[in-house]
Amino acid sequence: MPELPEVETVARDLRPLLAGRKVVAFWVGEAKLRRPWKRSWSGLMAGLRFGEVRRRGKWLMLPLESRKPTAVAGTLLVHLGMTGQFTVVPADDPWADHTHFVFFLDNQTHLRFRDIRRFGSVEWFPAGQDVDNHLGEKLGPEPLDIPAAPFAEAMRRSKRTLKAILLDQAVVAGVGNIYADEALFRAGLHPKRRGHTLTAAECDRLRTAIETVIARAIESRGSTIRDYVGGSGLRGGFQNEFAVYGRTGEKCVTCAGGIERVVVSGRSSHFCPVCQPAGG
DNA sequence: CTGTAATCCTGCGAGC
DNA sequence: TGCTCGCAGGATTACA
């Protein structure tokens, strides 16, 4: 399930494969995704060239330029949802089922968007509509470099559970269920602790735990639980380094305790009751 | 300001 | 073997 490290890996993979490539044809399927693809957008794609792929939180931005004076025609805003796959493959590779978008490129390759559960989305933002601004309004800072003071302030004034706060994209952008659990373990904090109960030291530990977990996961090209693959089809490796996620009933990596699972914020949360004591 | 639950969706594995 | 059922959960919305 793509969170920031997976989306970052896709962005890094796609960047060199797409830069300067021209769209010679475009195909979009009938199945509904999380957000509608408007018919009128389809006709605009052919003839445009991809610019530099970017990422913000769990969102991918793919600028497309028109041939004339390399003016940006618009930007594709993509969310991989739960099972989205965005890959560049040889044109003669067989089409997998649940393929929803195909960009035919000028070097006998395809950029394909596949999404089994259809929680993902692809949208077109014409130049002039500020995509960064659109995302900026609902997203907090990137988790690789979290400003300490605002993070501490957000904790101090929140009575929500830590799990709910970490999943809130407006507090930190890009953290999902897996990395929230892993960060809380590394910080030694129970997922049901409330933000305002954290000491300054605990708050600092949590902030650096998020940064560390996300950074290490990116180094491992993300985590492949089921369907996730990078932009060139490679799987991730961080699932082999999980301390708590999906390890219910197994032994804690640092103590003799057993990993437990509780539901917080409607999401399953995995933690070690010894290393992450309740209360505080 | 909280939390909970439903909504979208398909595949998989456990249990019978 | 084949069925049902629970679960996976990102973002959004409705409701208590």
CSV table of C-alpha atoms (C1' of nucleotides) in Angstrom, one decimal:
chain,number,residue,atom,x,y,z
A,1,MET,CA,0.0,0.0,0.0
A,2,PRO,CA,1.8,3.1,-1.2
A,3,GLU,CA,2.7,5.6,1.4
A,4,LEU,CA,5.4,8.3,1.0
A,5,PRO,CA,8.4,6.0,0.6
A,6,GLU,CA,6.6,3.9,-2.1
A,7,VAL,CA,5.4,7.1,-3.9
A,8,GLU,CA,8.9,8.6,-3.7
A,9,THR,CA,10.4,5.3,-5.2
A,10,VAL,CA,7.9,5.5,-8.1
A,11,ALA,CA,8.8,9.2,-8.7
A,12,ARG,CA,12.5,8.4,-8.8
A,13,ASP,CA,11.9,5.4,-11.1
A,14,LEU,CA,9.7,7.3,-13.5
A,15,ARG,CA,11.7,10.5,-13.6
A,16,PRO,CA,14.5,9.3,-16.0
A,17,LEU,CA,12.1,7.1,-18.0
A,18,LEU,CA,9.6,9.9,-18.7
A,19,ALA,CA,11.7,13.1,-19.0
A,20,GLY,CA,11.4,14.5,-22.5
A,21,ARG,CA,9.3,11.6,-23.7
A,22,LYS,CA,6.5,12.5,-26.1
A,23,VAL,CA,3.0,11.1,-25.8
A,24,VAL,CA,2.0,9.6,-29.2
A,25,ALA,CA,-1.3,8.2,-28.2
A,26,PHE,CA,-3.5,7.9,-25.1
A,27,TRP,CA,-6.0,5.4,-23.8
A,28,VAL,CA,-8.3,5.6,-20.8
A,29,GLY,CA,-10.7,2.8,-19.7
A,30,GLU,CA,-14.3,3.0,-18.5
A,31,ALA,CA,-13.9,2.0,-14.9
A,32,LYS,CA,-14.5,4.7,-12.3
A,33,LEU,CA,-11.6,5.7,-10.0
A,34,ARG,CA,-11.7,7.7,-6.8
A,35,ARG,CA,-11.9,11.0,-8.8
A,36,PRO,CA,-13.5,11.2,-12.3
A,37,TRP,CA,-11.4,11.6,-15.4
A,38,LYS,CA,-13.2,14.1,-17.7
A,39,ARG,CA,-13.6,13.0,-21.3
A,40,SER,CA,-12.4,16.4,-22.6
A,41,TRP,CA,-9.0,15.9,-21.0
A,42,SER,CA,-8.2,12.8,-23.1
A,43,GLY,CA,-7.9,14.7,-26.4
A,44,LEU,CA,-5.2,17.0,-24.9
A,45,MET,CA,-2.7,14.3,-24.2
A,46,ALA,CA,-1.3,13.4,-27.6
A,47,GLY,CA,1.7,15.5,-28.7
A,48,LEU,CA,2.7,16.6,-25.2
A,49,ARG,CA,6.0,15.8,-23.6
A,50,PHE,CA,6.7,14.8,-20.0
A,51,GLY,CA,8.7,17.1,-17.8
A,52,GLU,CA,10.2,16.3,-14.4
A,53,VAL,CA,8.1,14.0,-12.2
A,54,ARG,CA,7.6,15.4,-8.7
A,55,ARG,CA,6.1,14.2,-5.4
A,56,ARG,CA,4.3,15.8,-2.5
A,57,GLY,CA,3.1,13.7,0.3
A,58,LYS,CA,1.5,10.6,-1.3
A,59,TRP,CA,0.8,12.6,-4.5
A,60,LEU,CA,2.6,12.4,-7.8
A,61,MET,CA,2.8,15.3,-10.2
A,62,LEU,CA,3.6,14.8,-13.8
A,63,PRO,CA,4.0,18.0,-15.8
A,64,LEU,CA,3.3,17.8,-19.5
A,65,GLU,CA,4.7,20.4,-21.9
A,66,SER,CA,3.5,21.6,-25.3
A,67,ARG,CA,5.9,21.5,-28.2
A,68,LYS,CA,5.9,25.3,-28.9
A,69,PRO,CA,8.2,27.2,-26.5
A,70,THR,CA,8.2,24.3,-24.0
A,71,ALA,CA,5.3,25.8,-22.2
A,72,VAL,CA,3.7,23.7,-19.5
A,73,ALA,CA,0.3,22.6,-20.8
A,74,GLY,CA,-0.7,21.2,-17.5
A,75,THR,CA,0.0,18.6,-14.8
A,76,LEU,CA,-1.3,15.1,-14.1
A,77,LEU,CA,-2.0,14.8,-10.4
A,78,VAL,CA,-1.9,11.1,-9.4
A,79,HIS,CA,-2.7,9.2,-6.2
A,80,LEU,CA,-1.9,5.5,-6.0
A,81,GLY,CA,-4.6,4.8,-3.4
A,82,MET,CA,-4.2,1.3,-2.0
A,83,THR,CA,-3.2,-0.7,-5.0
A,84,GLY,CA,-2.2,1.8,-7.6
A,85,GLN,CA,0.7,0.8,-9.9
A,86,PHE,CA,2.4,3.4,-12.2
A,87,THR,CA,5.0,1.8,-14.5
A,88,VAL,CA,6.9,2.3,-17.7
A,89,VAL,CA,7.1,-0.9,-19.6
A,90,PRO,CA,7.9,-2.1,-23.1
A,91,ALA,CA,5.0,-1.5,-25.4
A,92,ASP,CA,4.6,-5.2,-26.2
A,93,ASP,CA,4.2,-6.2,-22.6
A,94,PRO,CA,0.8,-7.8,-22.2
A,95,TRP,CA,-1.8,-5.6,-20.6
A,96,ALA,CA,-2.6,-6.6,-17.0
A,97,ASP,CA,-6.2,-6.6,-15.9
A,98,HIS,CA,-7.3,-3.5,-14.0
A,99,THR,CA,-5.2,-1.2,-16.3
A,100,HIS,CA,-7.0,2.1,-16.4
A,101,PHE,CA,-4.7,4.5,-18.2
A,102,VAL,CA,-2.0,4.0,-20.9
A,103,PHE,CA,0.2,6.7,-22.4
A,104,PHE,CA,1.9,5.4,-25.6
A,105,LEU,CA,5.3,7.0,-25.7
A,106,ASP,CA,7.6,7.8,-28.6
A,107,ASN,CA,10.2,5.1,-27.7
A,108,GLN,CA,8.1,1.9,-27.9
A,109,THR,CA,7.2,2.1,-24.2
A,110,HIS,CA,4.0,2.6,-22.3
A,111,LEU,CA,3.3,4.5,-19.1
A,112,ARG,CA,0.5,2.5,-17.5
A,113,PHE,CA,-1.7,3.1,-14.5
A,114,ARG,CA,-3.1,-0.1,-13.0
A,115,ASP,CA,-5.2,-0.1,-9.8
A,116,ILE,CA,-7.0,-3.2,-8.6
A,117,ARG,CA,-9.1,-1.7,-5.9
A,118,ARG,CA,-9.6,1.6,-7.6
A,119,PHE,CA,-8.9,3.8,-4.6
A,120,GLY,CA,-6.4,5.8,-6.7
A,121,SER,CA,-7.0,8.7,-9.1
A,122,VAL,CA,-5.6,10.6,-12.0
A,123,GLU,CA,-6.6,14.2,-12.6
A,124,TRP,CA,-5.6,16.9,-15.1
A,125,PHE,CA,-4.7,20.4,-13.9
A,126,PRO,CA,-4.3,22.8,-16.8
A,127,ALA,CA,-1.5,25.3,-16.6
A,128,GLY,CA,-2.8,28.2,-14.6
A,129,GLN,CA,-4.4,26.1,-12.0
A,130,ASP,CA,-1.7,25.9,-9.3
A,131,VAL,CA,-1.3,22.2,-8.3
A,132,ASP,CA,1.2,22.9,-5.6
A,133,ASN,CA,-1.1,25.4,-4.1
A,134,HIS,CA,-4.0,23.0,-4.4
A,135,LEU,CA,-2.0,20.3,-2.4
A,136,GLY,CA,-0.4,22.8,-0.1
A,137,GLU,CA,-3.8,23.8,1.3
A,138,LYS,CA,-4.4,20.4,2.7
A,139,LEU,CA,-0.9,19.0,3.3
A,140,GLY,CA,1.5,19.5,6.2
A,141,PRO,CA,5.3,19.4,5.9
A,142,GLU,CA,7.3,16.6,4.3
A,143,PRO,CA,8.2,14.0,6.9
A,144,LEU,CA,11.9,13.9,6.0
A,145,ASP,CA,12.4,17.4,7.4
A,146,ILE,CA,9.7,18.3,10.0
A,147,PRO,CA,10.0,21.7,11.5
A,148,ALA,CA,10.3,21.0,15.3
A,149,ALA,CA,8.4,23.9,16.7
A,150,PRO,CA,5.1,23.6,14.7
A,151,PHE,CA,5.2,19.8,15.2
A,152,ALA,CA,5.4,20.2,19.0
A,153,GLU,CA,2.7,22.8,18.9
A,154,ALA,CA,0.4,20.6,16.9
A,155,MET,CA,0.9,17.8,19.5
A,156,ARG,CA,0.5,20.2,22.5
A,157,ARG,CA,-2.9,21.4,21.4
A,158,SER,CA,-4.4,18.1,20.3
A,159,LYS,CA,-6.4,15.7,22.4
A,160,ARG,CA,-6.5,13.1,19.6
A,161,THR,CA,-4.6,9.9,19.7
A,162,LEU,CA,-1.1,9.8,18.3
A,163,LYS,CA,-2.2,7.4,15.7
A,164,ALA,CA,-4.9,9.7,14.5
A,165,ILE,CA,-2.5,12.7,14.5
A,166,LEU,CA,0.1,10.8,12.4
A,167,LEU,CA,-2.4,9.7,9.9
A,168,ASP,CA,-3.6,13.3,9.5
A,169,GLN,CA,-2.0,14.5,6.2
A,170,ALA,CA,-2.3,18.1,7.4
A,171,VAL,CA,0.1,17.5,10.3
A,172,VAL,CA,2.7,15.6,8.4
A,173,ALA,CA,2.2,14.7,4.7
A,174,GLY,CA,2.8,11.1,3.5
A,175,VAL,CA,2.6,9.0,6.6
A,176,GLY,CA,0.1,6.1,6.4
A,177,ASN,CA,-0.8,3.1,8.6
A,178,ILE,CA,2.5,1.2,8.2
A,179,TYR,CA,4.9,4.0,8.9
A,180,ALA,CA,2.8,5.4,11.7
A,181,ASP,CA,3.0,2.1,13.5
A,182,GLU,CA,6.7,1.8,12.9
A,183,ALA,CA,7.4,5.3,14.0
A,184,LEU,CA,5.4,5.0,17.2
A,185,PHE,CA,7.4,1.8,18.0
A,186,ARG,CA,10.7,3.5,17.5
A,187,ALA,CA,9.6,6.4,19.6
A,188,GLY,CA,8.4,4.0,22.4
A,189,LEU,CA,4.9,5.6,22.4
A,190,HIS,CA,1.5,3.8,22.6
A,191,PRO,CA,-0.8,4.6,19.6
A,192,LYS,CA,-3.6,5.6,22.0
A,193,ARG,CA,-1.5,8.2,23.8
A,194,ARG,CA,-3.0,11.7,23.4
A,195,GLY,CA,-0.9,14.4,21.7
A,196,HIS,CA,-1.1,16.9,24.5
A,197,THR,CA,0.2,14.3,27.0
A,198,LEU,CA,3.6,14.1,25.4
A,199,THR,CA,6.7,15.6,27.1
A,200,ALA,CA,9.0,17.7,25.1
A,201,ALA,CA,11.5,14.8,24.9
A,202,GLU,CA,8.8,12.4,23.8
A,203,CYS,CA,7.6,14.8,21.1
A,204,ASP,CA,11.2,15.1,19.8
A,205,ARG,CA,11.6,11.3,19.8
A,206,LEU,CA,8.4,10.9,17.8
A,207,ARG,CA,9.5,13.5,15.3
A,208,THR,CA,12.9,12.0,14.7
A,209,ALA,CA,11.4,8.5,14.6
A,210,ILE,CA,9.1,9.5,11.7
A,211,GLU,CA,12.1,11.0,9.9
A,212,THR,CA,14.2,7.9,10.5
A,213,VAL,CA,11.6,5.4,9.5
A,214,ILE,CA,10.6,7.2,6.3
A,215,ALA,CA,14.3,7.7,5.3
A,216,ARG,CA,15.2,4.1,5.9
A,217,ALA,CA,12.1,2.9,4.0
A,218,ILE,CA,13.0,5.1,1.0
A,219,GLU,CA,16.5,3.5,1.0
A,220,SER,CA,14.8,0.1,0.8
A,221,ARG,CA,12.6,1.3,-2.1
A,222,GLY,CA,9.5,1.1,0.2
A,223,SER,CA,7.5,-1.9,1.4
A,224,THR,CA,5.7,-4.4,-0.8
A,225,ILE,CA,2.9,-6.0,1.2
A,226,ARG,CA,0.7,-7.2,-1.7
A,227,ASP,CA,0.4,-5.1,-4.8
A,228,TYR,CA,3.0,-2.3,-4.6
A,229,VAL,CA,5.7,-2.1,-7.3
A,230,GLY,CA,8.0,0.8,-8.2
A,231,GLY,CA,7.9,2.7,-11.4
A,232,SER,CA,9.9,0.0,-13.3
A,233,GLY,CA,8.0,-2.9,-11.7
A,234,LEU,CA,10.5,-3.7,-8.9
A,235,ARG,CA,9.2,-4.6,-5.5
A,236,GLY,CA,10.2,-2.9,-2.3
A,237,GLY,CA,12.2,-4.4,0.6
A,238,PHE,CA,11.3,-2.6,3.8
A,239,GLN,CA,8.7,-5.1,4.7
A,240,ASN,CA,11.6,-7.3,5.9
A,241,GLU,CA,12.5,-4.6,8.5
A,242,PHE,CA,9.1,-4.2,10.1
A,243,ALA,CA,9.3,-4.1,13.9
A,244,VAL,CA,5.6,-4.2,14.5
A,245,TYR,CA,3.4,-3.8,11.4
A,246,GLY,CA,1.7,-7.1,10.5
A,247,ARG,CA,3.6,-9.0,13.3
A,248,THR,CA,0.6,-9.6,15.6
A,249,GLY,CA,1.5,-12.4,18.0
A,250,GLU,CA,5.1,-12.5,17.1
A,251,LYS,CA,8.0,-11.5,19.4
A,252,CYS,CA,9.1,-7.9,19.8
A,253,VAL,CA,12.5,-7.3,18.2
A,254,THR,CA,13.9,-5.6,21.4
A,255,CYS,CA,12.2,-7.3,24.3
A,256,ALA,CA,10.5,-10.6,25.2
A,257,GLY,CA,7.0,-9.1,24.7
A,258,GLY,CA,4.5,-10.1,22.1
A,259,ILE,CA,3.2,-7.7,19.4
A,260,GLU,CA,-0.4,-6.8,19.9
A,261,ARG,CA,-3.1,-5.4,17.6
A,262,VAL,CA,-5.7,-2.8,18.5
A,263,VAL,CA,-8.0,-0.7,16.3
A,264,VAL,CA,-7.4,3.0,16.6
A,265,SER,CA,-9.0,5.6,14.3
A,266,GLY,CA,-10.6,2.7,12.5
A,267,ARG,CA,-7.2,1.4,11.5
A,268,SER,CA,-5.4,-1.7,12.9
A,269,SER,CA,-2.5,-0.6,15.0
A,270,HIS,CA,0.4,-2.9,15.9
A,271,PHE,CA,2.6,-2.2,19.0
A,272,CYS,CA,4.6,-3.8,21.7
A,273,PRO,CA,2.9,-3.3,25.1
A,274,VAL,CA,6.2,-3.5,26.9
A,275,CYS,CA,8.2,-1.0,24.8
A,276,GLN,CA,5.1,1.2,24.2
A,277,PRO,CA,3.3,1.4,27.5
A,278,ALA,CA,-0.1,3.0,27.7
A,279,GLY,CA,-0.7,6.0,29.9
A,280,GLY,CA,1.6,9.0,30.3
B,1,DC,C1',-13.2,19.3,19.2
B,2,DT,C1',-13.6,14.4,19.6
B,3,DG,C1',-14.6,9.6,17.8
B,4,DT,C1',-16.9,6.1,15.0
B,5,DA,C1',-18.6,4.3,11.0
B,6,DA,C1',-19.8,4.1,6.3
B,7,DT,C1',-18.3,4.7,1.5
B,8,DC,C1',-15.7,3.5,-2.6
B,9,DC,C1',-13.3,-1.6,-4.3
B,10,DT,C1',-11.0,-6.5,-5.3
B,11,DG,C1',-8.3,-10.4,-3.7
B,12,DC,C1',-6.9,-13.4,-0.4
B,13,DG,C1',-6.8,-16.6,3.2
B,14,DA,C1',-9.1,-18.7,7.3
B,15,DG,C1',-12.6,-21.5,8.7
B,16,DC,C1',-16.3,-24.6,8.0
C,1,DT,C1',-13.8,-28.7,-2.9
C,2,DG,C1',-16.3,-24.4,-2.6
C,3,DC,C1',-18.6,-21.4,0.0
C,4,DT,C1',-18.8,-17.2,3.3
C,5,DC,C1',-16.7,-13.8,5.8
C,6,DG,C1',-13.3,-10.8,7.6
C,7,DC,C1',-9.7,-8.0,6.5
C,8,DA,C1',-6.6,-4.9,4.0
C,9,DG,C1',-7.1,0.9,4.3
C,10,DG,C1',-6.6,6.5,1.9
C,11,DA,C1',-9.5,10.1,1.8
C,12,DT,C1',-13.9,12.0,2.5
C,13,DT,C1',-18.3,12.6,4.6
C,14,DA,C1',-22.0,12.0,7.8
C,15,DC,C1',-23.3,11.7,12.3
C,16,DA,C1',-23.1,11.1,17.6
